[in-house]
PDB file of C-alpha atoms in Angstrom:
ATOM      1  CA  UNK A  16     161.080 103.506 111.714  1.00  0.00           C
ATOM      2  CA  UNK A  17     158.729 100.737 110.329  1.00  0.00           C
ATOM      3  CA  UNK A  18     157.623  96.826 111.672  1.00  0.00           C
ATOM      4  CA  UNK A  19     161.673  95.586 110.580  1.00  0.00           C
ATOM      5  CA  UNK A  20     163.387  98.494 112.204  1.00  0.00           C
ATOM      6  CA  UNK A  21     161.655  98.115 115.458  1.00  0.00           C
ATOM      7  CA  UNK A  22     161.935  94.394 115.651  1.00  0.00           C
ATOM      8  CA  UNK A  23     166.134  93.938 114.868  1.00  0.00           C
ATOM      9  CA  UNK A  24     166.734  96.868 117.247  1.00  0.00           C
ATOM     10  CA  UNK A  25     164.955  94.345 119.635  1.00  0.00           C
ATOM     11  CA  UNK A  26     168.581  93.241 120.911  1.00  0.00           C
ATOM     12  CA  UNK A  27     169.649  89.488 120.319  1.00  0.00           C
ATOM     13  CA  UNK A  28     168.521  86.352 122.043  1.00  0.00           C
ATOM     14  CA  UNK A  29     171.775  85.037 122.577  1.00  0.00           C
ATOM     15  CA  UNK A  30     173.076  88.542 124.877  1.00  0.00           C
ATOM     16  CA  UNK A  31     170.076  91.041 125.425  1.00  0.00           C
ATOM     17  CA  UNK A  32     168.345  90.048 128.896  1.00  0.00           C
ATOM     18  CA  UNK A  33     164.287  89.246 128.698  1.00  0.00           C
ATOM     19  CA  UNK A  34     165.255  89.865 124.721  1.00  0.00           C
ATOM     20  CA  UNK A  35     161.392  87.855 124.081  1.00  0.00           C
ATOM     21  CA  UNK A  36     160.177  90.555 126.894  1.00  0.00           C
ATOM     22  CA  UNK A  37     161.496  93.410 125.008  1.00  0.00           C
ATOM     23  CA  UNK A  38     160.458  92.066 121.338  1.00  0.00           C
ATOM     24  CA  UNK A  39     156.903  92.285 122.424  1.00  0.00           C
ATOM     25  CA  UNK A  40     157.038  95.276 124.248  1.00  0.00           C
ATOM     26  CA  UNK A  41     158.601  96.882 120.850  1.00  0.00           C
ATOM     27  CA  UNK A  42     155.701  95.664 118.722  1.00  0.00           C
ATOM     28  CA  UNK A  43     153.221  95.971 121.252  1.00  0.00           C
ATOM     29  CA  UNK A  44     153.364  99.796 121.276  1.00  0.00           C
ATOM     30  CA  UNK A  45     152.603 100.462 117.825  1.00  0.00           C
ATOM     31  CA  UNK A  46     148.705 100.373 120.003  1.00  0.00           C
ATOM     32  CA  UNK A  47     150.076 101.564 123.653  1.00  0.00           C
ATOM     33  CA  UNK A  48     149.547 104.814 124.284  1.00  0.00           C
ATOM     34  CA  UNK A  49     150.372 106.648 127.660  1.00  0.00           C
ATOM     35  CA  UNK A  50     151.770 105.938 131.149  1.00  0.00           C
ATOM     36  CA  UNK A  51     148.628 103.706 131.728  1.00  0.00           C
ATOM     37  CA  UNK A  52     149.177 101.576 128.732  1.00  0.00           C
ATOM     38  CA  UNK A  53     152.993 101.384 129.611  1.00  0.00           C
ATOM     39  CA  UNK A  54     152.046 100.518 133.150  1.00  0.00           C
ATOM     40  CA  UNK A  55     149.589  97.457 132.160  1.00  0.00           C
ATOM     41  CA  UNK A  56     152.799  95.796 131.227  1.00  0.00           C
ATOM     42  CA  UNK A  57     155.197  93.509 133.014  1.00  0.00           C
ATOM     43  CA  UNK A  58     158.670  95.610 133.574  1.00  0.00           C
ATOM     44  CA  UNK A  59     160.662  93.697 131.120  1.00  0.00           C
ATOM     45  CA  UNK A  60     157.615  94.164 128.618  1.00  0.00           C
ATOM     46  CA  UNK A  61     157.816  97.930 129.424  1.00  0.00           C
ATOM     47  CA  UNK A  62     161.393  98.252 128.740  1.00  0.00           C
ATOM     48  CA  UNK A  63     160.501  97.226 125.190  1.00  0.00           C
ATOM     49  CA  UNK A  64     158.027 100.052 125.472  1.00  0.00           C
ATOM     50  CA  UNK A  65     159.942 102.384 126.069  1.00  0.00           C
ATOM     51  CA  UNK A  66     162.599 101.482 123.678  1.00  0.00           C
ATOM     52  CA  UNK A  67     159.822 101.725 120.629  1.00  0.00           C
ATOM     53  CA  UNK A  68     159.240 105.302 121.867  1.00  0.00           C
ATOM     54  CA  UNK A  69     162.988 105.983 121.780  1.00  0.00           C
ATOM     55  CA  UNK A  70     163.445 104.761 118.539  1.00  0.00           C
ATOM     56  CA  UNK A  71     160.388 107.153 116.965  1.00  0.00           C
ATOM     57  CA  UNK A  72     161.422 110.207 118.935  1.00  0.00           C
ATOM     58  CA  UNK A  73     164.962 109.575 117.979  1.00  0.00           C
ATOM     59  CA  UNK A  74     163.898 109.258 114.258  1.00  0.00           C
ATOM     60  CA  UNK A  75     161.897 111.973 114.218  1.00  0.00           C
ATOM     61  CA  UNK A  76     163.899 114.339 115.811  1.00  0.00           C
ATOM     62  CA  UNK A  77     167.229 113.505 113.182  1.00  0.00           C
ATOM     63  CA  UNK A  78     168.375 115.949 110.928  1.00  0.00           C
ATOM     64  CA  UNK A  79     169.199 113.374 108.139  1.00  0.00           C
ATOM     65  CA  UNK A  80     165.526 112.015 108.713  1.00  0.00           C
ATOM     66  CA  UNK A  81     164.086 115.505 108.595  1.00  0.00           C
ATOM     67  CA  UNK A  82     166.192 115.754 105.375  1.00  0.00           C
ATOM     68  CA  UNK A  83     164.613 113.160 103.927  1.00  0.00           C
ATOM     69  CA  UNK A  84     161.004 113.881 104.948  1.00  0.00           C
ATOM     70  CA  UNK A  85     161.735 117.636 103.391  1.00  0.00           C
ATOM     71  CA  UNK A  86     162.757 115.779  99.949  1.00  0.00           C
ATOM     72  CA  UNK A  87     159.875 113.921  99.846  1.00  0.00           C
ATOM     73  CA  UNK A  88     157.180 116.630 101.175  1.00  0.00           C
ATOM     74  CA  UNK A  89     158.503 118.457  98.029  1.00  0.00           C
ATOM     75  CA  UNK A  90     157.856 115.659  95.895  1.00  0.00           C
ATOM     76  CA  UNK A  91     154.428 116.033  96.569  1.00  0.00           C
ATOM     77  CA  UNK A  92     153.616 113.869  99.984  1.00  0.00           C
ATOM     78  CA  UNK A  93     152.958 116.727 102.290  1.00  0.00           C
ATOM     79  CA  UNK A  94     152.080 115.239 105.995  1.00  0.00           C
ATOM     80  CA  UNK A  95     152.411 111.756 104.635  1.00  0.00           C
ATOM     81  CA  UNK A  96     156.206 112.142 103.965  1.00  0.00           C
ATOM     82  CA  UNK A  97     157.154 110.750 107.751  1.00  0.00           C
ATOM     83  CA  UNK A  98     154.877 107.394 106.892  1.00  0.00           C
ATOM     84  CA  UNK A  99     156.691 107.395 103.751  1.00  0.00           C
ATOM     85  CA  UNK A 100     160.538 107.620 104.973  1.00  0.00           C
ATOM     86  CA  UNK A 101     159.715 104.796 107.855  1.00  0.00           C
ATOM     87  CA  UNK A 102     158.478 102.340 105.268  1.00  0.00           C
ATOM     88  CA  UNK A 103     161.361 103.504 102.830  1.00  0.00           C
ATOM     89  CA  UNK A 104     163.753 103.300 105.022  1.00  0.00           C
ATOM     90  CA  UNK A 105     162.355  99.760 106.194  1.00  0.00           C
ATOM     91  CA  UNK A 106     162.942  98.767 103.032  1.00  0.00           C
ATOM     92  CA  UNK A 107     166.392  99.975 102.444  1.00  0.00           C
ATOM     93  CA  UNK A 108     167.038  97.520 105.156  1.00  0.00           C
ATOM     94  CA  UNK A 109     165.257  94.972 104.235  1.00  0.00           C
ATOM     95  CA  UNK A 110     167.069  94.649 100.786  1.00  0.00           C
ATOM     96  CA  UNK A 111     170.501  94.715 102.183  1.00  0.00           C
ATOM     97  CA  UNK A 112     169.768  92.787 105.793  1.00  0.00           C
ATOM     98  CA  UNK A 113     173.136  91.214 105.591  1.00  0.00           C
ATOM     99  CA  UNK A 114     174.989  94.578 105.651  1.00  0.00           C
ATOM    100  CA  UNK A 115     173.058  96.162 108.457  1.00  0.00           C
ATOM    101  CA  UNK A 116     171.627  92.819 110.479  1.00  0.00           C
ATOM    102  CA  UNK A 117     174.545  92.157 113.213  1.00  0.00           C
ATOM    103  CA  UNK A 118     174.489  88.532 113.010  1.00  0.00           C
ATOM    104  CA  UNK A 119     175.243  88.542 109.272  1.00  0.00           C
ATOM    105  CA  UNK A 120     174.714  83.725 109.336  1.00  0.00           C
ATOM    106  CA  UNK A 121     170.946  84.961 109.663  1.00  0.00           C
ATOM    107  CA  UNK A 122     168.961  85.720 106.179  1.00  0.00           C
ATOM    108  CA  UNK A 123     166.516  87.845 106.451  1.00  0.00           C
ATOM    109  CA  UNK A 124     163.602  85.273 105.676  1.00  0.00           C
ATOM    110  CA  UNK A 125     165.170  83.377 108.608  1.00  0.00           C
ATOM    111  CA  UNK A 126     164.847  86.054 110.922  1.00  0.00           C
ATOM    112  CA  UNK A 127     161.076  86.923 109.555  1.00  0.00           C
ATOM    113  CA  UNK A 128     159.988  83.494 110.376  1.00  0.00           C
ATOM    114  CA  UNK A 129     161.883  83.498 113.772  1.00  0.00           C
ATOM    115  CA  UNK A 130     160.015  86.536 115.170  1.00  0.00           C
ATOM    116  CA  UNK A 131     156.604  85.609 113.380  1.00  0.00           C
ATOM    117  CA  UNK A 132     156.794  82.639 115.655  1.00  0.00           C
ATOM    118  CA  UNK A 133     157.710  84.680 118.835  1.00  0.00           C
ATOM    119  CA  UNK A 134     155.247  86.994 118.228  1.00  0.00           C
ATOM    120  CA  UNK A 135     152.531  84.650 117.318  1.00  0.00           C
ATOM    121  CA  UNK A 136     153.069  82.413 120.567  1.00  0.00           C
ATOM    122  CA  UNK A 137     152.725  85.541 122.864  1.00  0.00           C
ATOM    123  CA  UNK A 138     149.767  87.345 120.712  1.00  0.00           C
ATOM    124  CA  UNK A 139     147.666  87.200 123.672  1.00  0.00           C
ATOM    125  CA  UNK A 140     149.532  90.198 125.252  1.00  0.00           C
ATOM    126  CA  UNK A 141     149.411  92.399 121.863  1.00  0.00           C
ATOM    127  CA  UNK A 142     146.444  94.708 121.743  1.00  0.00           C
ATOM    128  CA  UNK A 143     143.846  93.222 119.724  1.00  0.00           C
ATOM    129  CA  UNK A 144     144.104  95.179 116.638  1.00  0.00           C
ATOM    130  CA  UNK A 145     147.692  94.241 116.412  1.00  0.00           C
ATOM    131  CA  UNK A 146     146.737  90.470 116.884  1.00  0.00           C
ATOM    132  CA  UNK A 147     145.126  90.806 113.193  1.00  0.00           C
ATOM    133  CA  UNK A 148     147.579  92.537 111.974  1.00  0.00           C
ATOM    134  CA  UNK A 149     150.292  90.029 113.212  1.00  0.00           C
ATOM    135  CA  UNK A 150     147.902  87.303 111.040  1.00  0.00           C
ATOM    136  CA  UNK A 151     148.430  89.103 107.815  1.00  0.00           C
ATOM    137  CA  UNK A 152     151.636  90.057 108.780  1.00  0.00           C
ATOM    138  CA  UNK A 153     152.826  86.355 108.929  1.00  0.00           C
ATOM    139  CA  UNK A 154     150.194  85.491 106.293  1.00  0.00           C
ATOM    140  CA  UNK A 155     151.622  87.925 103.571  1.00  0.00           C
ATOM    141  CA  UNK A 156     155.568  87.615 105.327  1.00  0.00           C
ATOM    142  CA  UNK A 157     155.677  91.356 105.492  1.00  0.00           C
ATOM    143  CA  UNK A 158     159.090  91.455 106.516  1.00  0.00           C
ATOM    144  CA  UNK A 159     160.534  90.081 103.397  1.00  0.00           C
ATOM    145  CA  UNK A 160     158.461  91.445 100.734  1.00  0.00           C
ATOM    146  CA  UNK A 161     159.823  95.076 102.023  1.00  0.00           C
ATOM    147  CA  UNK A 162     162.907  93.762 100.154  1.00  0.00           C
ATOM    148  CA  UNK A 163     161.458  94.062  97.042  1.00  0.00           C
ATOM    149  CA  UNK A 164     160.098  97.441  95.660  1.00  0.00           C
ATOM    150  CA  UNK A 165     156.916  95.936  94.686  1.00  0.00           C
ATOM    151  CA  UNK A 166     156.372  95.044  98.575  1.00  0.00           C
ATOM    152  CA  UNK A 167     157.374  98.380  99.533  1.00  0.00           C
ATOM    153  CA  UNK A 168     154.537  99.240  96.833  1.00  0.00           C
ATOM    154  CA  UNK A 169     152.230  97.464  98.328  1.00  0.00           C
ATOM    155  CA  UNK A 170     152.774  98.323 102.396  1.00  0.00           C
ATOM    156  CA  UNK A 171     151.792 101.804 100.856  1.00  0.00           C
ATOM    157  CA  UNK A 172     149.132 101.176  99.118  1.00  0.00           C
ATOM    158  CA  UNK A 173     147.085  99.270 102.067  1.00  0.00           C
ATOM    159  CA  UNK A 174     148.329 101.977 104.176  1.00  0.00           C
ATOM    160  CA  UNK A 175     146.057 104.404 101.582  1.00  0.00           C
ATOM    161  CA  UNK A 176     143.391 102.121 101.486  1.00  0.00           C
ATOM    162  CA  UNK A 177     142.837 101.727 105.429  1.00  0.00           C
ATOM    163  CA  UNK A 178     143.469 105.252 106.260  1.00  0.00           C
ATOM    164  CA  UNK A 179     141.213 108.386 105.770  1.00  0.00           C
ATOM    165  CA  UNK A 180     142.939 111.165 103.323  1.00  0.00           C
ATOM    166  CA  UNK A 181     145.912 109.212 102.720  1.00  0.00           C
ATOM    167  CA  UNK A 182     145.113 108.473  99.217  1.00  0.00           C
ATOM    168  CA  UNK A 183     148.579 110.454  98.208  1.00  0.00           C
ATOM    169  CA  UNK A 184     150.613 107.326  99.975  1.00  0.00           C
ATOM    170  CA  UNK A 185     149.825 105.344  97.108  1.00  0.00           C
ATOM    171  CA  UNK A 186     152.036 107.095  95.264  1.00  0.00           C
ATOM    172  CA  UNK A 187     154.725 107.285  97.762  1.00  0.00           C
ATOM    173  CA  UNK A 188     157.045 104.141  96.781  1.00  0.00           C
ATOM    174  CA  UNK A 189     157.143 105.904  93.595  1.00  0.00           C
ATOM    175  CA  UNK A 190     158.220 109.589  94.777  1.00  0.00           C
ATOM    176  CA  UNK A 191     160.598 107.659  97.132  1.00  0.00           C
ATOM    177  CA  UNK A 192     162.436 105.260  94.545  1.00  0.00           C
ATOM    178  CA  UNK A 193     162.451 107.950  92.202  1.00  0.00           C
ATOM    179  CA  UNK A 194     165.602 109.845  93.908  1.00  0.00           C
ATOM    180  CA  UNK A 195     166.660 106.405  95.499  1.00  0.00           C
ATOM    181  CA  UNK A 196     170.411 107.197  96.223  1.00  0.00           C
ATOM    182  CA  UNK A 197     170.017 110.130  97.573  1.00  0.00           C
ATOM    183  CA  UNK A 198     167.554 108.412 100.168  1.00  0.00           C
ATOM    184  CA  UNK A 199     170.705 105.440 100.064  1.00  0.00           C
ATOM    185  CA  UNK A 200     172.778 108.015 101.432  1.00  0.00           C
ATOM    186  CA  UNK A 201     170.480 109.546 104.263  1.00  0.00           C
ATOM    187  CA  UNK A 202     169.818 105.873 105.741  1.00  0.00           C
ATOM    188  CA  UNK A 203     173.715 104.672 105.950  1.00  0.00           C
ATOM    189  CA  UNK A 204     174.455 108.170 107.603  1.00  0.00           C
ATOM    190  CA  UNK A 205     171.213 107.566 109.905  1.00  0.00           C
ATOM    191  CA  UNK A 206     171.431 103.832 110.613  1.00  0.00           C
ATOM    192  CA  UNK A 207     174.683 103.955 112.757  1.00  0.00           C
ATOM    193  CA  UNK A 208     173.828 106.782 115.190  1.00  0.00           C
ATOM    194  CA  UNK A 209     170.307 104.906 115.852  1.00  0.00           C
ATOM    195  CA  UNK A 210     171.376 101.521 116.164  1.00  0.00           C
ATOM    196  CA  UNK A 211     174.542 103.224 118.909  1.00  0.00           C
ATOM    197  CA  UNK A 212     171.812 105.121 120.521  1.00  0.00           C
ATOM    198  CA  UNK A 213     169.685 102.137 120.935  1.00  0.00           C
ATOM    199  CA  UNK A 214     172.576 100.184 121.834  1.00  0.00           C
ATOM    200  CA  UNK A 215     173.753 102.197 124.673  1.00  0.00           C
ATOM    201  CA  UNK A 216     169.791 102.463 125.732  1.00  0.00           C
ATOM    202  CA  UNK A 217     169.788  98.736 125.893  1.00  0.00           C
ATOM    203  CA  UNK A 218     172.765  98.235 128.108  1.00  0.00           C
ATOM    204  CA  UNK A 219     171.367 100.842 130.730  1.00  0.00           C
TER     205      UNK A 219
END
């Protein structure tokens, strides 16, 4: 799962405990890696950690995500089809937050601004490279423009841009919205089980 994903799996302010703890955590280890990355961390900060690895092994391991990452390997995006369904699948949520977002009085733009802000005021604990990518992240309100399929575009293409040999993600937004509802389908059989799963991680 992608930046939006990761962030309203966070919990809720009003009943997860250290919820601001566990936000960071979650973004934070996009850059973590290992027991002595985890381990630099407060334990509340960890927790969110940990959660960020559950919710990528979970992911991967899913037989509706493999499904998807099969249909769009065959469509031409080889290794690049598991960058492709996150980012997809990110913004299949994006464009119907209300449906999948558990406190349905918050708008997605709401929420975007409300964890830019979080973020932003605790930036000093993200690794560095994820403090400039917070900037444009706020800058460019990534959140939202997943909504749109010209942000969804665009989150590819400057993923093809920054990485070596991932030219063929520019063209991924297009493989993926070609077959749309079938990739509809796979994410409102897979959102459920991850969001219980996460759940019932979260109340450990």
């Amino acid at each position: 799962m992608n930046f939006l994903a990761h962030l309203l799996l966070s919990g809720s302010p009003a009943t997860t405990p250290h919820y601001a703890d566990i936000v960071v955590g979650n973004f934070a280890a996009e850059a973590v890696r290992g027991r002595a990355g985890l381990l630099a961390y407060p334990a509340a900060v960890q927790q969110g950690i940990q959660l960020h690895r559950f919710i990528d092994s979970f992911t991967d391991s899913h037989p509706v995500v493999r499904r998807t990452t099969a249909r769009l390997r065959a469509a031409g995006l080889g290794k690049w089809a598991g960058v492709v369904a996150d980012v997809g699948y990110d913004h299949l949520l994006a464009r119907d937050f209300a449906r999948y977002h558990p406190d349905a009085a918050e708008p997605l733009p709401v929420f975007a601004r409300r964890l830019y802000t979080l973020l932003h005021q605790r930036r000093h604990e993200l690794p560095e490279r994820l403090q400039e990518m917070l900037h444009y992240m706020r800058l460019h309100d990534w959140l939202t423009g997943y909504a749109q399929p010209a942000g969804f575009q665009r989150a590819l293409q400057g993923l093809s841009r920054r990485v070596p040999a991932a030219a063929v993600l520019a063209t991924g937004a297009a493989a993926f919205l070609a077959e749309l509802p079938a990739y509809e389908q796979d994410f409102q059989e897979f959102w459920p089980e991850l969001r219980a799963a996460v759940e019932g991680m979260l109340t450990k």
